[in-house]
Coordinates of C-alpha atoms in Angstrom, one line a residue:
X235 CA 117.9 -0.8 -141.2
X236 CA 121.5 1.0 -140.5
X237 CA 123.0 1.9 -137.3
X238 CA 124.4 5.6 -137.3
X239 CA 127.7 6.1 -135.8
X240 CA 126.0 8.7 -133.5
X241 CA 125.4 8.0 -130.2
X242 CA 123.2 9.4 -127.5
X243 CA 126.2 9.0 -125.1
X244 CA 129.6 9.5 -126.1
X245 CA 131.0 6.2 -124.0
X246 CA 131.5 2.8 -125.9
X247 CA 129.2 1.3 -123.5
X248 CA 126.4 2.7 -124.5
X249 CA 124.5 1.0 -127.0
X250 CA 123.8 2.7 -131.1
X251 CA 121.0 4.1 -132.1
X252 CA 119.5 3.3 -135.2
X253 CA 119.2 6.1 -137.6
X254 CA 115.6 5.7 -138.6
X255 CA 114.7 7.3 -135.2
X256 CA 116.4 10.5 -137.0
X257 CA 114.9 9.8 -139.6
X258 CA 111.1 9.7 -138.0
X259 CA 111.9 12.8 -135.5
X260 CA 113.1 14.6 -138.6
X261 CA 109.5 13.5 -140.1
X262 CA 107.6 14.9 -136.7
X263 CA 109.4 18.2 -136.6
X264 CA 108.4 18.6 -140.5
X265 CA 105.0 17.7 -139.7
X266 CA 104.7 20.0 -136.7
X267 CA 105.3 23.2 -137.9
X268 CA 103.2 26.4 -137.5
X269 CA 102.8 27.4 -140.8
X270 CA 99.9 26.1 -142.5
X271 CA 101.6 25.4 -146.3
X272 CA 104.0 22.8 -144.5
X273 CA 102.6 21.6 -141.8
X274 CA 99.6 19.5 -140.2
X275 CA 96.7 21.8 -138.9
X276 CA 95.5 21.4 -135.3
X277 CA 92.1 21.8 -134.9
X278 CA 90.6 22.8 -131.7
X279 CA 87.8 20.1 -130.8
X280 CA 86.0 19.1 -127.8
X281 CA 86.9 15.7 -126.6
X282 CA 86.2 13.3 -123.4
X283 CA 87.2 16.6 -121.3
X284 CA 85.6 19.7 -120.6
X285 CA 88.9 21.6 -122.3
X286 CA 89.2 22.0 -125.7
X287 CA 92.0 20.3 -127.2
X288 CA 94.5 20.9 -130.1
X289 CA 94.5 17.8 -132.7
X290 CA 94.8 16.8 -135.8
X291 CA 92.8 12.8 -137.8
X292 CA 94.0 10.2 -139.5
X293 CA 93.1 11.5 -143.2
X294 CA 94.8 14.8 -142.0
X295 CA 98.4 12.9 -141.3
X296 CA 98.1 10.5 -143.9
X297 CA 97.4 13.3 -146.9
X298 CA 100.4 15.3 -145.6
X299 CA 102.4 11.9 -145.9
X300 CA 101.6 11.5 -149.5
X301 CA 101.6 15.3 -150.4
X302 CA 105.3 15.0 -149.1
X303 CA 106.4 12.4 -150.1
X304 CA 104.4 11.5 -153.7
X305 CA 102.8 8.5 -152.6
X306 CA 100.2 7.0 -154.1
X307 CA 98.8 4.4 -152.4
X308 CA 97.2 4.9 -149.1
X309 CA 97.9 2.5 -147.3
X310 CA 101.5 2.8 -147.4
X311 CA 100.8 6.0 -146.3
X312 CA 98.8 4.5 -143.2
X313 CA 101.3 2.2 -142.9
X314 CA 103.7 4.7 -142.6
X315 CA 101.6 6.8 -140.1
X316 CA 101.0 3.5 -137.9
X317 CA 105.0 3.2 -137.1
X318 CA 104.7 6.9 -136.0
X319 CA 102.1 6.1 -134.0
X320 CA 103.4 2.4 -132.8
X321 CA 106.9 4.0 -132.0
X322 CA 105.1 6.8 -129.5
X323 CA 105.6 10.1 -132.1
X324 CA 101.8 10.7 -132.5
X325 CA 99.3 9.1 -129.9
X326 CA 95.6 8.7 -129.8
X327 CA 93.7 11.2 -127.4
X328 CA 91.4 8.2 -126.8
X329 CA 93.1 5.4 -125.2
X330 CA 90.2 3.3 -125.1
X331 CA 91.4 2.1 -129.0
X332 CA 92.8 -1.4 -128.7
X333 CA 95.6 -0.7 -131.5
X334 CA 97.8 2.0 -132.9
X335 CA 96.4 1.5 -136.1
X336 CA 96.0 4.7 -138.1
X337 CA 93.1 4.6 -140.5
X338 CA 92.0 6.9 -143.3
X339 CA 89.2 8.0 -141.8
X340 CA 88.5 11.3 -138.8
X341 CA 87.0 8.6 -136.5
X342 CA 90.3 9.1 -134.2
X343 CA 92.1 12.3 -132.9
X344 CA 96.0 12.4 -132.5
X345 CA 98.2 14.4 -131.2
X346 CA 102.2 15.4 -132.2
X347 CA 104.3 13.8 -128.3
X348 CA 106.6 15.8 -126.3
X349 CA 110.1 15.6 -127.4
X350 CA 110.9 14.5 -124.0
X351 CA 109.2 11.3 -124.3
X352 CA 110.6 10.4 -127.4
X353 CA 112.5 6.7 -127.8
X354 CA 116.3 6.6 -127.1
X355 CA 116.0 9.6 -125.4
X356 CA 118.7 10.1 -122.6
X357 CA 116.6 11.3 -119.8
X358 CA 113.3 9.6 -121.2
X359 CA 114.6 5.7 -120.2
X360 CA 112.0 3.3 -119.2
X361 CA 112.9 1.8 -116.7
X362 CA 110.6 -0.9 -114.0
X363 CA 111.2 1.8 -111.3
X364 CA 110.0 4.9 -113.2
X365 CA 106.8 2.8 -114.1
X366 CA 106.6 1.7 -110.4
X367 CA 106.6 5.1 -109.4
X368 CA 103.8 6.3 -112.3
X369 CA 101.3 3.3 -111.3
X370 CA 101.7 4.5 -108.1
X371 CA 101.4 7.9 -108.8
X372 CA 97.7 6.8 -110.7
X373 CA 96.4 4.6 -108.1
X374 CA 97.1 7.8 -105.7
X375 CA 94.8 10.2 -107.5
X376 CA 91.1 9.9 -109.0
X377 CA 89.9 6.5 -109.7
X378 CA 87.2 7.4 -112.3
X379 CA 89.9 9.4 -114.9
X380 CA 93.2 7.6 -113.8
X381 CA 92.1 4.5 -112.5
X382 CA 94.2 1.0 -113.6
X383 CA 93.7 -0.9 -115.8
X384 CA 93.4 -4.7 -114.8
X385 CA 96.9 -5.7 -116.8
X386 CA 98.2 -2.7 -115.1
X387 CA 97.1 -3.3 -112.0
X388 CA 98.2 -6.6 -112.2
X389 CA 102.3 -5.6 -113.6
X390 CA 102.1 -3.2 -111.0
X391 CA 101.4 -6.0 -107.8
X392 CA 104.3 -8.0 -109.3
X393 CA 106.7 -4.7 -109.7
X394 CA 105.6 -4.4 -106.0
X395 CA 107.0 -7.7 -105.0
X396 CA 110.1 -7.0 -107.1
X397 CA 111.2 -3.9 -105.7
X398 CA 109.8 -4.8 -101.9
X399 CA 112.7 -3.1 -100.4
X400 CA 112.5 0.4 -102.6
X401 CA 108.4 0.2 -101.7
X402 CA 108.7 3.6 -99.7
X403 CA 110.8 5.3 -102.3
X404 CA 108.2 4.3 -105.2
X405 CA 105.5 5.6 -102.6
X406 CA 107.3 8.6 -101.7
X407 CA 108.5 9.6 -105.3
X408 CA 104.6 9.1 -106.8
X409 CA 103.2 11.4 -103.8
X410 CA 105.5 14.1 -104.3
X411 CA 104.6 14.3 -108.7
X412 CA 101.0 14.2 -107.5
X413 CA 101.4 17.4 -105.4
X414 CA 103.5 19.1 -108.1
X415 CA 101.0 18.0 -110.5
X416 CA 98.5 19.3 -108.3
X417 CA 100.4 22.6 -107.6
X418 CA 100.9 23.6 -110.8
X419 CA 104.6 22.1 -111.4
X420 CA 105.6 20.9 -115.2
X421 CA 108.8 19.7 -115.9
X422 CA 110.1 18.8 -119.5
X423 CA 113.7 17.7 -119.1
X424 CA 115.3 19.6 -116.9
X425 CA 113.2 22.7 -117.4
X426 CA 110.9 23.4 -114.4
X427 CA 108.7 26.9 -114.1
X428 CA 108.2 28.5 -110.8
X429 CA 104.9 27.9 -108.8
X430 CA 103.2 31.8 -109.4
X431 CA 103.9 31.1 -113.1
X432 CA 102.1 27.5 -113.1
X433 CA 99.4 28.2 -111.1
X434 CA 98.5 30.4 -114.1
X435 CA 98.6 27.6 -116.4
X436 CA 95.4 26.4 -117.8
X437 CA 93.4 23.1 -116.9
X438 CA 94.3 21.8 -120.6
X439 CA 97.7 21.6 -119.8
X440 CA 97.6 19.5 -116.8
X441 CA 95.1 16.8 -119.2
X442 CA 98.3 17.3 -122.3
X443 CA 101.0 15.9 -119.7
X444 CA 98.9 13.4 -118.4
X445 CA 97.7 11.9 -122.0
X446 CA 101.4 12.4 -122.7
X447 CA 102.7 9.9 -120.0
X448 CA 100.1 7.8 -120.8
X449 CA 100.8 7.5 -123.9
X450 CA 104.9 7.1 -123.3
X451 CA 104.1 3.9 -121.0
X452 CA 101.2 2.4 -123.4
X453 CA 104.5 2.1 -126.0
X454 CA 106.9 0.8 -123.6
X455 CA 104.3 -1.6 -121.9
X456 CA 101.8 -2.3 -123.9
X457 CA 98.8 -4.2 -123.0
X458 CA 98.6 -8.2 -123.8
X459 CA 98.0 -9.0 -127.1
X460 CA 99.8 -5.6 -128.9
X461 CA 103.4 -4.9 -130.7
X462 CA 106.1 -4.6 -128.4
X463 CA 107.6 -2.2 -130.5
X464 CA 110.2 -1.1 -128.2
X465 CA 111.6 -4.7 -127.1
X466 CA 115.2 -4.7 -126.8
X467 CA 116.3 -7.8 -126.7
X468 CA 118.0 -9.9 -123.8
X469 CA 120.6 -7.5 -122.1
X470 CA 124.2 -8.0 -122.4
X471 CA 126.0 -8.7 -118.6
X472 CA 129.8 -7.4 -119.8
X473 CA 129.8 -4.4 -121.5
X474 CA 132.1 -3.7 -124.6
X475 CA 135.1 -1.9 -122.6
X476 CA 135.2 -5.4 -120.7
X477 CA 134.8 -7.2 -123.4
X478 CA 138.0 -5.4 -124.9
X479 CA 140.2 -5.6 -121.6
X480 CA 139.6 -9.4 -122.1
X481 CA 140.6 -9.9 -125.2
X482 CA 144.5 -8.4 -124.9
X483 CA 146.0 -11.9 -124.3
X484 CA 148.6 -12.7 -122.6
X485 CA 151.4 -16.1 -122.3
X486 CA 148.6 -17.7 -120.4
X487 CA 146.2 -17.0 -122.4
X488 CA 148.1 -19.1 -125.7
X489 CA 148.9 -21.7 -123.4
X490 CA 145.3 -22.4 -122.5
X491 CA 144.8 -21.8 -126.0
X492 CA 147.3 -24.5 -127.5
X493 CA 146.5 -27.0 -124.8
X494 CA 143.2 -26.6 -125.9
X495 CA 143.7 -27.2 -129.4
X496 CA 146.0 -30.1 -128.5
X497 CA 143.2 -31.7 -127.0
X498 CA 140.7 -31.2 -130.1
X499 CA 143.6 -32.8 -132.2
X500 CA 143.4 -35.7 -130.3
X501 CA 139.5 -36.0 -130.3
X502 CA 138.4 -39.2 -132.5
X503 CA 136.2 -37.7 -135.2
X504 CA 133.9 -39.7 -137.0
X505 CA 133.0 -39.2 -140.5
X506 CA 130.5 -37.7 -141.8
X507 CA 128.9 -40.6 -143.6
X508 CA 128.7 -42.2 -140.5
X509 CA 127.1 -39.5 -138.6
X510 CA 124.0 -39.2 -141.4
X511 CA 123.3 -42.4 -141.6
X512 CA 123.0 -42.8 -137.7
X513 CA 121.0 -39.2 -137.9
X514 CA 118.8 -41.3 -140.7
X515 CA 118.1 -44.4 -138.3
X516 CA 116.8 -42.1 -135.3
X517 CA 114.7 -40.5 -137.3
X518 CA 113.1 -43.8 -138.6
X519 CA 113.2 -45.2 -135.2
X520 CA 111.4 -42.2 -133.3
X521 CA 109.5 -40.9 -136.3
X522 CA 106.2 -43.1 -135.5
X523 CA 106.1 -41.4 -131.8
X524 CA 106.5 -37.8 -133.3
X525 CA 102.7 -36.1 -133.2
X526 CA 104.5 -33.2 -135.8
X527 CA 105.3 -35.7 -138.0
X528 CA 102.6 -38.7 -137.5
X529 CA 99.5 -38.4 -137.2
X530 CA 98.5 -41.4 -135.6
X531 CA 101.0 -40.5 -132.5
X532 CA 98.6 -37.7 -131.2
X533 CA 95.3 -40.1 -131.3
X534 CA 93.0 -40.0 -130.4
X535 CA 93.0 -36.1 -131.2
X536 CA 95.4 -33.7 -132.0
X537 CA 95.7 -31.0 -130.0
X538 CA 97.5 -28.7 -132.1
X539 CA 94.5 -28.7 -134.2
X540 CA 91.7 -28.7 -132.5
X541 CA 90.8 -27.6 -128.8
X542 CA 90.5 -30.8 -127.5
X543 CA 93.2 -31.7 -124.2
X544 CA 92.8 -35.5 -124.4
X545 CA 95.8 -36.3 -126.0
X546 CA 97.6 -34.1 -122.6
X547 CA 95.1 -36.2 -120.3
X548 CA 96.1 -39.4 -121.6
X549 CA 100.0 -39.0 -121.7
X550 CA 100.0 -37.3 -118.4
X551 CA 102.9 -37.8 -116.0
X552 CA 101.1 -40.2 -113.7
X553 CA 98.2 -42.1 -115.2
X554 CA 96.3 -45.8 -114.7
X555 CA 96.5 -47.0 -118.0
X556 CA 99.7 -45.6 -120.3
X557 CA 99.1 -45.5 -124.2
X558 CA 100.5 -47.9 -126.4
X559 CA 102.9 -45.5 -128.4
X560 CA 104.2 -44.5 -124.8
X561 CA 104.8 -48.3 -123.6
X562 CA 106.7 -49.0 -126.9
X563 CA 109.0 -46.4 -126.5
X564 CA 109.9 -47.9 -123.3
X565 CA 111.3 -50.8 -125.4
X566 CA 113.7 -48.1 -127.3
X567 CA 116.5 -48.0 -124.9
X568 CA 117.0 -47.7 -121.3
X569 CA 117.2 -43.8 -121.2
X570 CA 113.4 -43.6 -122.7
X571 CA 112.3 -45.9 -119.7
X572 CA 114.2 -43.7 -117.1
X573 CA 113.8 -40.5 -118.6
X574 CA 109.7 -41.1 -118.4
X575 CA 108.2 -40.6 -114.6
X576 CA 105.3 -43.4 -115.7
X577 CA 108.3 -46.3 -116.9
X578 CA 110.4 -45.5 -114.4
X579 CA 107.5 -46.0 -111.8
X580 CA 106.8 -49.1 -113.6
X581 CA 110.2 -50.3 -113.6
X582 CA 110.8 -49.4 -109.7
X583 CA 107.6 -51.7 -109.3
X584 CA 109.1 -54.4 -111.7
X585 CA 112.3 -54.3 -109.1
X586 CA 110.4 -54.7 -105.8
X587 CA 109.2 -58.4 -106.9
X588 CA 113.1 -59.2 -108.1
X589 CA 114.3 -57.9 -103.9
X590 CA 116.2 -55.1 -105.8
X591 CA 114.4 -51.7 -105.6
X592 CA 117.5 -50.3 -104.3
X593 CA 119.3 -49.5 -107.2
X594 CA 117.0 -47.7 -108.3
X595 CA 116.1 -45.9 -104.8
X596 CA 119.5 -45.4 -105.0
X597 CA 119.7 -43.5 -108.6
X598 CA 116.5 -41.4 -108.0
X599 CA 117.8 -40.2 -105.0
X600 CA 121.5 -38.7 -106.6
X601 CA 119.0 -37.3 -109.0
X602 CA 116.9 -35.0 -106.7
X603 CA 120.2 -34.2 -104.7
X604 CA 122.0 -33.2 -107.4
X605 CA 119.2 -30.7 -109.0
X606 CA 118.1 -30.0 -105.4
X607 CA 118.3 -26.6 -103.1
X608 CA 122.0 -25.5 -102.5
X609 CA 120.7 -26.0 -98.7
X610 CA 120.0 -29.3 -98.9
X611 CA 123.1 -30.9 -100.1
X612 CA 124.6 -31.6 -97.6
X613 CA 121.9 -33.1 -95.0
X614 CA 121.1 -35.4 -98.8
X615 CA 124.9 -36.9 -98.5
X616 CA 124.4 -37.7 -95.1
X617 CA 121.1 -39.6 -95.3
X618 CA 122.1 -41.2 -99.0
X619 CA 125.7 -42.8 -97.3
X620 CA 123.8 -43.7 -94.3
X621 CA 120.9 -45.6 -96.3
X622 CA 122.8 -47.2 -99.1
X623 CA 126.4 -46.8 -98.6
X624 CA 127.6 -47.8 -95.3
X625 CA 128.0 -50.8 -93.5
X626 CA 124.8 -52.8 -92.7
X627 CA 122.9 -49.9 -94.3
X628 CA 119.0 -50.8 -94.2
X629 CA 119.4 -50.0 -98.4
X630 CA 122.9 -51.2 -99.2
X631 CA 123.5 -51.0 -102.4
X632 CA 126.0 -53.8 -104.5
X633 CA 128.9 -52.2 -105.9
X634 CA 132.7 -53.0 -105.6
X635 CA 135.0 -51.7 -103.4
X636 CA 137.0 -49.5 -105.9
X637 CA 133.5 -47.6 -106.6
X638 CA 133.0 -47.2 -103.0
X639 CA 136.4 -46.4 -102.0
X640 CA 136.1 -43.1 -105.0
X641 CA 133.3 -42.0 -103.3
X642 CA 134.5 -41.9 -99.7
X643 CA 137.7 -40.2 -101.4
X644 CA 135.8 -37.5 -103.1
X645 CA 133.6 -36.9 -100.3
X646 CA 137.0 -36.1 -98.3
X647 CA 138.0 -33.9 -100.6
X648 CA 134.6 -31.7 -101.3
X649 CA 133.8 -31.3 -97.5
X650 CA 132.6 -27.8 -96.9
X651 CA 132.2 -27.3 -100.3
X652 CA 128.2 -27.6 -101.2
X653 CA 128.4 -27.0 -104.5
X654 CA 130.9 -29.7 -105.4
X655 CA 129.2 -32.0 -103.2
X656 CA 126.5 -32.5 -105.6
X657 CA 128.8 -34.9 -108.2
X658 CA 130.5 -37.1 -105.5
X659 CA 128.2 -40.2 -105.9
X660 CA 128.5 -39.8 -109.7
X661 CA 130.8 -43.2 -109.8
X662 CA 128.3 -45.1 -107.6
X663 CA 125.0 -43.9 -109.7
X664 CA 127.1 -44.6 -113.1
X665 CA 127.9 -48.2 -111.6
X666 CA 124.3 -48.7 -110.9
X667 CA 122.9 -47.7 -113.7
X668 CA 124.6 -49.9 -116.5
X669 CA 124.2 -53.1 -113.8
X670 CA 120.1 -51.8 -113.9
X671 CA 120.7 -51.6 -117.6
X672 CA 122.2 -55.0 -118.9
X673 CA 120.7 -57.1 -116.0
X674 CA 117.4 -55.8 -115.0
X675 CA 116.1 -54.0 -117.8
X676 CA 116.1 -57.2 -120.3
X677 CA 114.3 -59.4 -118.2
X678 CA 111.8 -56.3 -117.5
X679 CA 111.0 -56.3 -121.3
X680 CA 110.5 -59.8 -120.8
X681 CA 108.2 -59.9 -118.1
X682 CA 104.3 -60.6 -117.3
X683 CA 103.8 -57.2 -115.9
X684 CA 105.5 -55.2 -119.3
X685 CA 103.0 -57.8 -121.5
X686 CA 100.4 -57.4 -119.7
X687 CA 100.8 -53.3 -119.8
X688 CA 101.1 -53.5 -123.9
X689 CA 97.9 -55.6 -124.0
X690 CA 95.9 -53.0 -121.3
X691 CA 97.5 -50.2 -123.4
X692 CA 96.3 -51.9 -126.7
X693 CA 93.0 -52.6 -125.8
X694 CA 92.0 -49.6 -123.7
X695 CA 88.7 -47.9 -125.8
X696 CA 89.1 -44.3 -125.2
X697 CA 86.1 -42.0 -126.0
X698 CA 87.1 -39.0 -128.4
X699 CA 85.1 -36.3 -126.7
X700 CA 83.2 -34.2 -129.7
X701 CA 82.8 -30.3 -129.6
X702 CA 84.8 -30.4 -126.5
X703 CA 81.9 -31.1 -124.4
X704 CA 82.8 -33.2 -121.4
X705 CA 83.9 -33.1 -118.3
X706 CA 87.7 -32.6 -119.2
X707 CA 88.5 -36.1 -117.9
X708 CA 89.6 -39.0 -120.0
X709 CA 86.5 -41.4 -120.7
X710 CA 86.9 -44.7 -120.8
X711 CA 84.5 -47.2 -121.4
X712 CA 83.8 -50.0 -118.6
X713 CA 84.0 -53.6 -119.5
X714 CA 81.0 -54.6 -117.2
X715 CA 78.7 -51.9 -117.0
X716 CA 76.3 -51.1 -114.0
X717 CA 72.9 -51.7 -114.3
X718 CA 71.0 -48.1 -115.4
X719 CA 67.4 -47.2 -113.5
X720 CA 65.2 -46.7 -116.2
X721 CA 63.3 -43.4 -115.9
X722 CA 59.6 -43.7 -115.2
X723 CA 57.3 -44.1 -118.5
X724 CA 54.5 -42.3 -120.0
X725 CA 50.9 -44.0 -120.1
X726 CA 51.3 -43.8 -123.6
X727 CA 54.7 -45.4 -123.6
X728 CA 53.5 -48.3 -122.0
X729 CA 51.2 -48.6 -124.3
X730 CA 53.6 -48.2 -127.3
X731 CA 55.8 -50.8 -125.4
X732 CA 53.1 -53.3 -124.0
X733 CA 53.4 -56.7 -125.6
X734 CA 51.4 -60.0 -125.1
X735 CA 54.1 -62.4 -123.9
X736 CA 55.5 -62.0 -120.4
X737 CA 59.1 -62.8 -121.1
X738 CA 59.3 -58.9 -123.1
X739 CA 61.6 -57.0 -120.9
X740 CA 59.3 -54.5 -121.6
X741 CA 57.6 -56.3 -118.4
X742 CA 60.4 -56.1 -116.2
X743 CA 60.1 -54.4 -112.4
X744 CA 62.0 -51.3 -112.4
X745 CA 62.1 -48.7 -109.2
X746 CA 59.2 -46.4 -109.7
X747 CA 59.7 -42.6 -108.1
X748 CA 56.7 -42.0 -105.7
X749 CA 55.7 -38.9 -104.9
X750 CA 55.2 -37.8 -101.1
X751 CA 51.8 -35.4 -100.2
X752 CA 54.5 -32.5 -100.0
X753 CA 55.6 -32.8 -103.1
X754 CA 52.2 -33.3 -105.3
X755 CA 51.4 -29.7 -104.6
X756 CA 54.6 -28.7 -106.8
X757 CA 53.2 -31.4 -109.9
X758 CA 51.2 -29.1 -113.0
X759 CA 47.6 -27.8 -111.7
X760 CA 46.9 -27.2 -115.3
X761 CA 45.3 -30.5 -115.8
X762 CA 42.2 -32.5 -117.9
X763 CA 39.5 -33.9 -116.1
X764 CA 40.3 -37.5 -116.8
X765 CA 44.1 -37.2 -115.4
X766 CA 42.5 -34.8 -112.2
X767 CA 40.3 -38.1 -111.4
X768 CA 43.5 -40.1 -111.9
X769 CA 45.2 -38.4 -109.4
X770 CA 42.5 -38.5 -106.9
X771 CA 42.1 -42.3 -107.4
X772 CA 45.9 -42.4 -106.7
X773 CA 44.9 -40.6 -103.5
X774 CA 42.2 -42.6 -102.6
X775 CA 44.2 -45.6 -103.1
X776 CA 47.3 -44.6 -101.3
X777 CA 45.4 -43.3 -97.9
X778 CA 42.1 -45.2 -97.7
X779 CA 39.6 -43.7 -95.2
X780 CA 39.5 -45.4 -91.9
X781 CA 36.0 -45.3 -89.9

């Protein structure tokens, strides 16, 4: 696909246009011609409206395609026709289909789009304002034709919240197209008729504009689930006349640049035998806790195969019991401990017996402060000095006086400035962290409480839900089960089950259900004579007469 030098705007800023857009309008203008040698017939039919309505099918568009162009196979011809279609050039008069897909077939009518709602089109942008303004404009006039659909409805609440403060411009701008619309008033471009012509105007014209909007915003946004044919791509913040401005360098400029260099230079730079073979090792180390590239490291199901979530339930952030894979890693290095919410719990735990829970306190604490609210920072200095840094604080930390004396110095230096605030305790947290590193994290390796987690992790029997049925919930089996009620027996179960000897635990007491008089009215009246003189025995038996 080229880009043509041509431009819809003459400025550098603007951005090309590709030339297959020429290309396909050159296409629709060929198609669209009055003459009936050349161009597509239209064919007056009666549709979801009362109007008659000028169209054209699928087979109609796709046997021009291969008349005028000598192709053979249909379904590049269809395929052809779809891009028209997807790219908003033709457009279903049924907007109930669920795809732009043009078929060989006169199932689906289609229609040739204004030229004003063409892509790239100067005054035809899409813009979230413009389709504000028409979902306002819809949800203003009848609900049974132009009601919203529910994934418009739903962009329309959250451009709503977006544009809070232009709410009465959307509202006003959508009331005012309604009364044009209803006055008679079309407008293509910049062309508008006067009010005694378009009151002449016929009905059909009114039901053509508002297919042909419909159709311009059903390309732009599409439903869920369809092409986004029109999708840009990210937008760029600088446009190219800045981008130019910048690049005319100055003596600053090559003296940043050459001090820069200088510094690469001096960069040690290991070789690249080096870097493979350490590239080599990680992947052996890690490749046993990969689920992409091991299979037994998404037990005890994979959830990229089938629908089942226990894998996520198991190896959720919190949980009683961590899996095996996920205690081992802990074992790696340092980082894999801290870097996991569960080991770093378990570490923070390991800390409280050894009177040091501090440290770590003190590390989590930099942590939230320094990806916290901008708001925030400073009230977090405050309270983190006060609780582990000062004198007799209730949480002092143990680090030298050089470390502390940075941190006071640096805290100087960044006072009213929040955003440099955030790194002033970086010496502290460093100094903490390698003394939690080569003195506390050994001896947690080499604890009870880390065995005794890869023996619980090792030996927990999880249940692999099948057909995901269940509750959702990991199942785990309990190592001294409850005692279950048995349900109350048939007569001719407890014949089936009757045995001589009385030490059958056949002939164990179990709780039997009794029924109350209120509820024997609700048992089957459908009965035999025999099991009708068994109940009345029951009866008789349970309230004798009294004289």
């Amino acid at each position: 696909m080229t880009v043509q030098r041509e431009v819809m705007a003459v400025d550098q800023d603007s951005k090309p246009r590709l030339s297959v857009f020429s290309k396909m309008e050159k296409m629709i203008v060929a198609m669209a011609k009055a003459d009936n040698e050349n161009g597509i017939v239209m064919r007056a039919k009666r549709n979801l409206f009362s109007d008659q309505i000028q169209s054209f099918s699928g087979c109609d568009i796709v046997d021009w395609l291969k008349r005028q162009y000598n192709i053979t196979d249909v379904k590049e011809a269809c395929y052809l026709a779809t891009n028209l279609c997807q790219y908003g050039y033709i457009y279903p008069i049924d907007f109930k289909l669920s795809s732009y897909t043009v078929k060989y077939d006169r199932s689906a009518e289609y229609r040739f789009q204004a030229p004003y709602f063409w892509p790239f089109r100067k005054d035809g942008t899409a813009d979230s304002i413009k389709y504000a303004i028409y979902l306002q404009k819809r949800s203003l006039r009848n609900k049974q034709k132009h009601g919203l659909e529910p994934y418009e409805q739903e962009a329309f609440d959250k451009l709503l919240k977006v544009f809070a403060d232009k709410k009465e411009f959307i509202e006003k701008q959508a009331r005012e197209q309604v009364r044009m619309t209803k006055a008679g008033l079309y407008f293509y471009g910049h062309q508008v008729t006067s009010v005694s012509e378009a009151k002449k105007q016929r009905r059909t014209e009114k039901i053509l504009l508002d297919l042909q909007e419909r159709a311009f915003w059903r390309v732009h946004r599409p439903r869920p689930g369809c092409i986004q044919t029109m999708e840009e791509g990210p937008k760029r913040y600088f446009q190219p006349s800045q981008m130019a401005a910048r690049r005319r360098k100055n003596k600053d400029t090559y003296r940043a640049e050459i001090k820069f260099l200088k510094k690469a230079l001096e960069k040690p730079k290991p070789k690249l035998s080096k870097v493979l073979e350490s590239y080599l090792t990680w992947n052996e180390q890690y490749q046993e806790y990969d689920p992409f590239l091991d299979q037994n490291a998404a037990l005890p199901s994979n959830p990229w195969i089938s629908d089942d979530t226990l894998f996520w339930e198991a190896n959720d952030t919190l949980v009683k019991i961590p899996t095996e894979l996920r205690v081992k890693k802990w074992a790696i290095s340092f980082f894999n401990l801290m870097k996991d919410e569960q080991g770093s719990h378990e570490f923070e735990v390991f800390l409280s017996t050894e009177y040091s829970q501090e440290n770590i306190r003190f590390w989590k604490e930099v942590e939230d402060m320094k990806h916290g609210p901008r708001s925030m920072i400073e009230e977090s200095v405050n309270r983190i000095t006060s609780e582990f840094l000062s004198n007799n604080a209730p949480r002092e930390i143990n680090i030298d006086s050089k470390t502390l004396e940075t941190v006071n110095r640096n805290k100087e230096e960044m006072k009213g400035k929040p955003e440099s605030l955030r790194y002033i305790f970086d010496p502290a947290q460093e100094h903490i962290y390698l003394l939690m590193k080569k003195d506390s994290y050994p001896r947690f390796l080499r604890s009870d409480q880390y065995i005794n987690l890869k023996e619980m992790a090792h030996n927990q029997p999880i249940k692999k839900r099948f057909f995901g049925f269940g509750s959702g919930k990991t199942q785990i089996k309990r190592q001294t089960p409850s005692p279950k009620l048995k349900r109350r027996s048939t007569s001719s179960e407890r014949e089936a089950n009757s045995d001589i000897s009385g030490d059958s635990p056949i002939h164990s007491i179990t709780p039997m259900h009794s029924y109350s008089t209120g509820n024997l009215k609700d048992m089957d009246m459908k009965q035999t004579p025999s099991s009708s003189r068994k109940k009345f025995n029951l009866l008789k038996w349970a309230f004798p007469r009294t004289n």
